[in-house]
Short mmCIF file of C-alpha atoms and ligand atoms in Angstrom, two decimals:
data_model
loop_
_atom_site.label_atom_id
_atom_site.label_comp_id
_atom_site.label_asym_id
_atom_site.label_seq_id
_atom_site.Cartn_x
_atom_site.Cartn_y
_atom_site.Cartn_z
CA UNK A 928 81.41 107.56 69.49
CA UNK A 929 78.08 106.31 69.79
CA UNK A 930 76.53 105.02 66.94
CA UNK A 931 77.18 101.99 65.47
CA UNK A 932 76.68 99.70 62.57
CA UNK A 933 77.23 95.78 62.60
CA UNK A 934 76.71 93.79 59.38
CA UNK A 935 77.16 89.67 58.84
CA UNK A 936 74.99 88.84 61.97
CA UNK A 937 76.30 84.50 62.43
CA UNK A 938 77.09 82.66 65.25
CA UNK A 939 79.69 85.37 65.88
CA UNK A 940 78.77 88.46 64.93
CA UNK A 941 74.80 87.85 66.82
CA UNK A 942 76.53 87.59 70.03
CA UNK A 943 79.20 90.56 69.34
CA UNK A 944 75.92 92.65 68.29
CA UNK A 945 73.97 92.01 71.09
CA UNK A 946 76.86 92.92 73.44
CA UNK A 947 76.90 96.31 71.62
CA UNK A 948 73.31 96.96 72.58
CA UNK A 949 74.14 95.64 76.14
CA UNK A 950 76.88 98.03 76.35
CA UNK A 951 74.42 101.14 75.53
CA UNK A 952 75.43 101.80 71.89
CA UNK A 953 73.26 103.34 68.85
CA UNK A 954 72.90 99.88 66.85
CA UNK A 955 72.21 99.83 63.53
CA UNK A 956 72.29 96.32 62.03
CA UNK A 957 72.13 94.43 58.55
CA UNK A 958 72.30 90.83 57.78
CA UNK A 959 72.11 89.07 54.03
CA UNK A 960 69.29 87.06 55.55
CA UNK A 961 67.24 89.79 57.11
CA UNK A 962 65.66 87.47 59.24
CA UNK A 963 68.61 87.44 61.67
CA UNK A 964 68.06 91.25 62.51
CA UNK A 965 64.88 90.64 64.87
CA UNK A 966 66.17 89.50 67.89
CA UNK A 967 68.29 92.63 68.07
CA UNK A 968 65.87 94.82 66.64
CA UNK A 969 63.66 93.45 69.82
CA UNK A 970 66.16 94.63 71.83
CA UNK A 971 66.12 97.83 70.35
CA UNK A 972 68.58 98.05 67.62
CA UNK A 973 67.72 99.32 63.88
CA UNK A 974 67.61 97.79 61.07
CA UNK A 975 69.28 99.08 57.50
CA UNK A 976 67.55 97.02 54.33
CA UNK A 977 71.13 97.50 52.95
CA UNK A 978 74.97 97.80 53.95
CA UNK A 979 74.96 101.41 52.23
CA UNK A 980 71.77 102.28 54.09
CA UNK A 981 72.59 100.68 57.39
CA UNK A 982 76.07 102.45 57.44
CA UNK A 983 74.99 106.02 56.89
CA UNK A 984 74.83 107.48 60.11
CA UNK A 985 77.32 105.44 61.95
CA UNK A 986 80.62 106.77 63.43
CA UNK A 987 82.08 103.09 63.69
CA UNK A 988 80.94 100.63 61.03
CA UNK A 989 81.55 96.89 62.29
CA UNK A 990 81.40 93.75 60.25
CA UNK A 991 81.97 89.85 60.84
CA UNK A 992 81.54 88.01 57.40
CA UNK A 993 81.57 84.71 56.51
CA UNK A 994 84.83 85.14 54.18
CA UNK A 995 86.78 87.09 51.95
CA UNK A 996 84.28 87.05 49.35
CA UNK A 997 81.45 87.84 51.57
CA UNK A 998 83.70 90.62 52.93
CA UNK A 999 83.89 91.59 48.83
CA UNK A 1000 80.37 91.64 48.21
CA UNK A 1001 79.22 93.59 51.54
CA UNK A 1002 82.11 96.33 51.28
CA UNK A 1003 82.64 96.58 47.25
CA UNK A 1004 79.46 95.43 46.17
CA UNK A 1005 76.57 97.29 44.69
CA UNK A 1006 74.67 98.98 47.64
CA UNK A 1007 77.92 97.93 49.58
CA UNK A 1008 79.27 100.22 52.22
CA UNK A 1009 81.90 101.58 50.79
CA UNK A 1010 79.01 103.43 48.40
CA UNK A 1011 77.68 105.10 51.24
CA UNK A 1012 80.72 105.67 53.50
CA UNK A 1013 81.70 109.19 54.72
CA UNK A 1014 85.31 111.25 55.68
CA UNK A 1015 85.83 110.56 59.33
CA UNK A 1016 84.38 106.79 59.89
CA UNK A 1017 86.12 103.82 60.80
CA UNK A 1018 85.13 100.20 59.26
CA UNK A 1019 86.24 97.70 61.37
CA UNK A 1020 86.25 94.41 59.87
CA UNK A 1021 86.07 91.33 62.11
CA UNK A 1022 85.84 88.38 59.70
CA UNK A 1023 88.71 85.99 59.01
CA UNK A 1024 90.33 87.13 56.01
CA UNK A 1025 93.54 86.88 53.96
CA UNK A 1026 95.24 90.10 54.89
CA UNK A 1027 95.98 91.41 51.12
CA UNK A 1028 91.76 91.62 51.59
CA UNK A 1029 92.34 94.00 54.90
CA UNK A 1030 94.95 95.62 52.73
CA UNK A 1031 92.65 96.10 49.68
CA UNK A 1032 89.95 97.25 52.00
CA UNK A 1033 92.03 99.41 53.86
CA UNK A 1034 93.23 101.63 50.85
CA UNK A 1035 89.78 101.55 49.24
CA UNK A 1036 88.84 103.00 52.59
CA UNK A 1037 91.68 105.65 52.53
CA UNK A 1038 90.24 107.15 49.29
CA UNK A 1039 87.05 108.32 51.12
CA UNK A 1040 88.81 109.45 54.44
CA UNK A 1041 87.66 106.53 55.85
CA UNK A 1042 90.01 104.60 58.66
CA UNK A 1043 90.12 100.67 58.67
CA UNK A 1044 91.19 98.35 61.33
CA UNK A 1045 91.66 94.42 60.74
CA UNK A 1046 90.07 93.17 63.95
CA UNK A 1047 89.44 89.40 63.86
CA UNK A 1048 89.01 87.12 66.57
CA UNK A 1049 90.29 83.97 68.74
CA UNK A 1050 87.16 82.51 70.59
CA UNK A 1051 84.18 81.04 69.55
CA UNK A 1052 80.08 80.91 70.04
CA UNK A 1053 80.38 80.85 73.94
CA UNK A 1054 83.16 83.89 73.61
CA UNK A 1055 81.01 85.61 71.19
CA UNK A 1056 77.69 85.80 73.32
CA UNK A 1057 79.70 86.14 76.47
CA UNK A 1058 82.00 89.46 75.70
CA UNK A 1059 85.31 87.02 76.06
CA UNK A 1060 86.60 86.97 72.65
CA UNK A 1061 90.60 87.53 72.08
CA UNK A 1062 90.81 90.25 69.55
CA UNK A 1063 93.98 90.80 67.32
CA UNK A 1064 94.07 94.31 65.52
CA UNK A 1065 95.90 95.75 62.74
CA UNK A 1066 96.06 99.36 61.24
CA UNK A 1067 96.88 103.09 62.59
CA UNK A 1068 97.73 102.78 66.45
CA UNK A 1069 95.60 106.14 67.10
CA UNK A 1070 92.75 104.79 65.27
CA UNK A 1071 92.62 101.43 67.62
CA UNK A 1072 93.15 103.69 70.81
CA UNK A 1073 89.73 105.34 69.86
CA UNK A 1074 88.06 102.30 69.16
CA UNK A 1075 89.45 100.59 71.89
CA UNK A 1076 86.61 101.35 74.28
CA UNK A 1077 83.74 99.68 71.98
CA UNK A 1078 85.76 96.81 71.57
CA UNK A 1079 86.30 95.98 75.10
CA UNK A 1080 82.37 94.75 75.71
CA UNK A 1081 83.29 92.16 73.01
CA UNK A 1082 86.26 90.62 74.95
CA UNK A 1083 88.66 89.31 77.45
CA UNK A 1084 91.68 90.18 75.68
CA UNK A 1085 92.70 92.82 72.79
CA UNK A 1086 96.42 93.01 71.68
CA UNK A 1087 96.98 95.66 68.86
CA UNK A 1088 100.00 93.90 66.70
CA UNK A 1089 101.00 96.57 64.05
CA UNK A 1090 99.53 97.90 60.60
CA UNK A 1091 96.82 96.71 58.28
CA UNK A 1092 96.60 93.32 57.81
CA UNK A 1093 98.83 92.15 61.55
CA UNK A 1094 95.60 90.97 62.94
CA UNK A 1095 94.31 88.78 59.51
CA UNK A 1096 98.21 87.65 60.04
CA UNK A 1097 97.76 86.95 63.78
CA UNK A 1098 94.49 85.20 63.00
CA UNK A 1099 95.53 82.41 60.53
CA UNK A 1100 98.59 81.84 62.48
CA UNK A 1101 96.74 80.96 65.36
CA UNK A 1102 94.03 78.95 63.36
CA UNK A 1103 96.81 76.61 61.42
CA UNK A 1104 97.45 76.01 65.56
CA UNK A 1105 93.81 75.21 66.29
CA UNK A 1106 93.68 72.79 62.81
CA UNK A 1107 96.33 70.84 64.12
CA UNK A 1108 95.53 70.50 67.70
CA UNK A 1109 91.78 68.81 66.19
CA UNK A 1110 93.74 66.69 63.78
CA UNK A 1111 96.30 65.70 66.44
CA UNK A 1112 93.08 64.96 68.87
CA UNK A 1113 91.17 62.97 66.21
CA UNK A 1114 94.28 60.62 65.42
CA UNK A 1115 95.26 60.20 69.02
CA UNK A 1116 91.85 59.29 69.66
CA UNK A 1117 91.05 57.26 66.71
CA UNK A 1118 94.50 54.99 67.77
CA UNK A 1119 93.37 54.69 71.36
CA UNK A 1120 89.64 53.31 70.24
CA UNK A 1121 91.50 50.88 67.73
CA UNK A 1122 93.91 50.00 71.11
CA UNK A 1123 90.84 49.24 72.97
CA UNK A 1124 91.28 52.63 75.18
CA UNK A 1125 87.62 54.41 76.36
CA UNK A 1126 88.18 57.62 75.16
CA UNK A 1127 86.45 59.35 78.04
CA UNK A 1128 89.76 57.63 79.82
CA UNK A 1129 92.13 59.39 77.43
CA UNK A 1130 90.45 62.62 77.50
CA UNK A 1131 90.54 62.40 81.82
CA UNK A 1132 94.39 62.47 81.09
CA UNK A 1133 94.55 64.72 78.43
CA UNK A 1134 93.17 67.00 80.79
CA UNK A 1135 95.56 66.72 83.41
CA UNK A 1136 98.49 66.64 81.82
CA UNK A 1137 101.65 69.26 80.86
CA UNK A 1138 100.62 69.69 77.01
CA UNK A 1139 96.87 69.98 78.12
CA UNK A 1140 94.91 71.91 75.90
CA UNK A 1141 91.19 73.71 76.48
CA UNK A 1142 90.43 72.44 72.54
CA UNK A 1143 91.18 68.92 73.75
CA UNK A 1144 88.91 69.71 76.59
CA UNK A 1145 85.85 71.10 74.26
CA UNK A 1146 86.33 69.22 71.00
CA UNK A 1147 86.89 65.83 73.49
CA UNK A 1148 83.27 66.38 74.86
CA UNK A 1149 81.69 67.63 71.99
CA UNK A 1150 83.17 64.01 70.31
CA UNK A 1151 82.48 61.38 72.71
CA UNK A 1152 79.31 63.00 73.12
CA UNK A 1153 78.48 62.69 69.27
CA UNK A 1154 77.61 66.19 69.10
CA UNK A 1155 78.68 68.14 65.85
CA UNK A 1156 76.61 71.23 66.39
CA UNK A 1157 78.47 73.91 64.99
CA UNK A 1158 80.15 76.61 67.21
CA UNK A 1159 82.40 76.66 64.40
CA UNK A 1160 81.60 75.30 60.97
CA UNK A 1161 83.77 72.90 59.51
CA UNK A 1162 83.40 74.94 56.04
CA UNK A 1163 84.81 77.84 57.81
CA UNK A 1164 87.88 75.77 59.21
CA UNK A 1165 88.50 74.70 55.66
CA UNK A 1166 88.34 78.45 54.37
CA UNK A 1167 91.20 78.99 56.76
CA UNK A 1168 93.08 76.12 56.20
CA UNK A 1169 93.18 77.18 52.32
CA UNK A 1170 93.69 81.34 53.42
CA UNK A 1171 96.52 79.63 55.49
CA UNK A 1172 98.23 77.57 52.68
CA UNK A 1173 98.14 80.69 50.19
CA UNK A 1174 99.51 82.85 53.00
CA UNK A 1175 102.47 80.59 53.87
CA UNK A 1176 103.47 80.02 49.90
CA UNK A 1177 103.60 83.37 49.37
CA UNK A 1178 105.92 84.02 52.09
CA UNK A 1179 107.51 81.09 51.42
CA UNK A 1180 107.31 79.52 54.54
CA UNK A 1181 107.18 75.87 55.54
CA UNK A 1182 103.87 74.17 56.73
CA UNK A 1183 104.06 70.30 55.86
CA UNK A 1184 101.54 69.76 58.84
CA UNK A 1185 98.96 72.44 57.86
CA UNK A 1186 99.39 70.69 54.45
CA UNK A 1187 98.37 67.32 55.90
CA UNK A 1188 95.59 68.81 58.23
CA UNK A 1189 94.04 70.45 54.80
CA UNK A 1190 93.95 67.38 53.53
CA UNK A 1191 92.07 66.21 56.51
CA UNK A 1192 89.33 68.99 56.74
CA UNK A 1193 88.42 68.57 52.44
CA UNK A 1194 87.80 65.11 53.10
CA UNK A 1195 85.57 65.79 55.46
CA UNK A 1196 83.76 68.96 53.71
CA UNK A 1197 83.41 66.34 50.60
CA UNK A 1198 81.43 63.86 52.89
CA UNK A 1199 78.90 66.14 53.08
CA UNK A 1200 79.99 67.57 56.50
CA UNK A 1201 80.65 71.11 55.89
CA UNK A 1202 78.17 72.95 58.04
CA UNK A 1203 78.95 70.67 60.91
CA UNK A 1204 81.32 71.80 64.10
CA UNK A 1205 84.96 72.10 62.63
CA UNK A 1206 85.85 69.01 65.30
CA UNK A 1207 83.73 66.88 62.25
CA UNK A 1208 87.19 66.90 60.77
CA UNK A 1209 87.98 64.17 62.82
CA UNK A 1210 84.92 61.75 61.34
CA UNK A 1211 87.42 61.91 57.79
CA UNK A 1212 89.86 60.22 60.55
CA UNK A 1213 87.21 57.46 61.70
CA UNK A 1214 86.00 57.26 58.24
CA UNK A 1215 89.78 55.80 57.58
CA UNK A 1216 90.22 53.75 59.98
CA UNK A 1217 86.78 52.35 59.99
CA UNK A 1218 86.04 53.00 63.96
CA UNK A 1219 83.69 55.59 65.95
CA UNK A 1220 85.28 57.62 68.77
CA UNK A 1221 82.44 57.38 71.86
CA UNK A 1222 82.85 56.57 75.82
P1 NAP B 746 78.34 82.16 60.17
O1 NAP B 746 77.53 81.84 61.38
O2 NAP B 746 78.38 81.21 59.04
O3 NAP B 746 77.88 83.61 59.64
C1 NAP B 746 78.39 84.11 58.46
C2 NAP B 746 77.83 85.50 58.21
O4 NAP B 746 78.29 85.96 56.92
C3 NAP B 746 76.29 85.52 58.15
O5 NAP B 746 75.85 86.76 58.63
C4 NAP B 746 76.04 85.39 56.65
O6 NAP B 746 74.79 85.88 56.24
C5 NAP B 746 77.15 86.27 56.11
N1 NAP B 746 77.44 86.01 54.72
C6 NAP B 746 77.94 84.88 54.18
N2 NAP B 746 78.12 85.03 52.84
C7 NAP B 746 77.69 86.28 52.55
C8 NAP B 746 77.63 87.02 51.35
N3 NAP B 746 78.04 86.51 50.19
N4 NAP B 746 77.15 88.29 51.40
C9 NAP B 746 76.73 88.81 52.58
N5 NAP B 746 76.79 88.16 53.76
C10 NAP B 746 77.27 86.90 53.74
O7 NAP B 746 79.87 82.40 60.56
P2 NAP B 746 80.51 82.83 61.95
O8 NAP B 746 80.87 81.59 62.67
O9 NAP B 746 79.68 83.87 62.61
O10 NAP B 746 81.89 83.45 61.43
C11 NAP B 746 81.99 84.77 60.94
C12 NAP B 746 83.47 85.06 60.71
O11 NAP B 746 84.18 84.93 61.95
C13 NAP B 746 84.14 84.07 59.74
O12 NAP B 746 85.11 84.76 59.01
C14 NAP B 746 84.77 83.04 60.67
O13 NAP B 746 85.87 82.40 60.08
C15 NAP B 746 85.18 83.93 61.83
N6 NAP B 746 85.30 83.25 63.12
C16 NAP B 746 84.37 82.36 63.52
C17 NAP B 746 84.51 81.76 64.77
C18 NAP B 746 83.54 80.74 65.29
O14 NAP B 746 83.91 80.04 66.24
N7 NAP B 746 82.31 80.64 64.78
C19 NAP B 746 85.59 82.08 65.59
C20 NAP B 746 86.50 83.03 65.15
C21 NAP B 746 86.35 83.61 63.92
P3 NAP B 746 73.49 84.90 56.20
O15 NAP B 746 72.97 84.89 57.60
O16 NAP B 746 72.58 85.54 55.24
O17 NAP B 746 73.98 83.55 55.75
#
């Protein structure tokens, strides 16, 4: 399999793109914003005006969208790919979804002989432009042993966790994990500024110690250096944090802390700080408590 199509071209899905190219595949990309197709189409990619027309000749159609309704308006929409999809391709979608959305997908998919694998991923900008993303994958076994190979340019790790929708599963799970961790950073640091701690001190321990924790690590510098750029976007983190709440209520499963963290991340997104790194969460917290985390 050779040629391939990659739609939603962000922070994530530019770097996953490129890597493609790297790696020696056919790319044919499309972005809403068709500005963002140059730089690949410098490096030698194609460019489809839109997701029907840039998924036509690909074997392996590969998207990374912003969220489930992006993921509804590229794939069902009008001049959306499943309008132009053919028996024998595989969509792969990368995006962080709900997984009744891989599910949907997946059986809208199945009526045009059409496989689908649920294929998000751990690991951020960095990951992204440097092939070390953690992939999680859901859907038919055989299907993600093909795919396998075009995957592995993308990333470090790629654990295949069951049928549609185990990797959208995989991928909120871990993100209610990364929500807390930031909250549980911002208060801890908000507490030592109001105990008269430097929080470059705290962080130097944080680092060392047994419950050490690479987000402390990046989120900590990113913070004391006052430097929201976004890797992540907050707005995505609250996207999440809601796909997490309505995943754990319909399963009926207990998440008091998620709960709180929510609370945390809307606060911030209603300050205006939406399109800011996710670790802006933790200005809600200063905003509180009426002090500024910085060394
Ligand atoms: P991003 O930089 O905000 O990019 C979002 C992409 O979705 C852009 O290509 C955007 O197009 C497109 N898009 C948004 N709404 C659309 C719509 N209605 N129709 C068509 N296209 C639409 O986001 P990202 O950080 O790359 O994240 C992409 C996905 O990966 C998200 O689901 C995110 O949760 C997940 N993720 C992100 C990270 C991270 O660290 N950044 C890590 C793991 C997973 P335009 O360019 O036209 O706006």
């Amino acid at each position: 399999m050779k040629r391939i199509a990659y739609l939603g071209l962000g922070i994530m899905g530019s770097g996953m793109a490129t890597n493609l190219l790297k790696a020696g595949y056919d790319l044919r990309v499309w972005n809403r914003s068709p500005e963002s197709c140059k730089p690949l189409v410098e490096q030698g990619a194609t460019q489809g005006q839109t997701p029907a027309q840039a998924v036509e000749n690909a074997e392996v159609i590969i998207y990374s969208l912003a969220n489930d309704n992006a993921v509804e308006e590229v794939v069902f929409g009008q001049d959306g790919i499943l309008s132009n999809v053919r028996s024998g391709q595989i969509a792969i979608d990368m995006s962080t979804v709900h997984p009744d959305t891989s599910g949907k997908q997946a059986a809208a998919y199945a009526e045009k002989q059409v496989e689908f694998l649920d294929a998000p991923v751990f690991g951020s900008k960095n990951e992204s432009a440097t092939g070390g993303l953690w992939i999680v994958v859901g859907g038919k076994q055989e299907i993600f042993e093909q795919v396998k190979p075009i995957l592995e340019p993308l990333s470090e790790t790629i654990h295949y966790l069951g049928d549609t929708g185990k990797g959208a599963s995989m991928k909120l799970i871990g993100n209610s994990i990364v929500a807390t961790q930031i909250e549980a950073l911002g208060e801890a640091l908000v507490l030592a500024t109001k105990a008269g701690l430097n929080p470059q001190d705290v962080l130097d321990v944080l680092h060392v110690v047994d419950f050490r924790s690479p987000i402390f690590d990046g989120i900590g510098k990113m913070l004391v250096n006052r430097d929201f750029t976004p890797n992540f976007a907050l707005k995505h983190l609250l996207k999440d944090a809601n796909l997490i709440a309505r995943f754990a209520q319909d399963l009926n499963s207990p998440m008091p802390a998620a709960a709180i963290v929510r609370e945390t991340i809307k606060t911030a997104v209603n300050q205006g700080w939406g399109e800011d790194n996710a670790s802006a969460l933790i200005k809600a917290l200063e905003l509180e408590a009426g002090v500024t985390i910085k060394s």
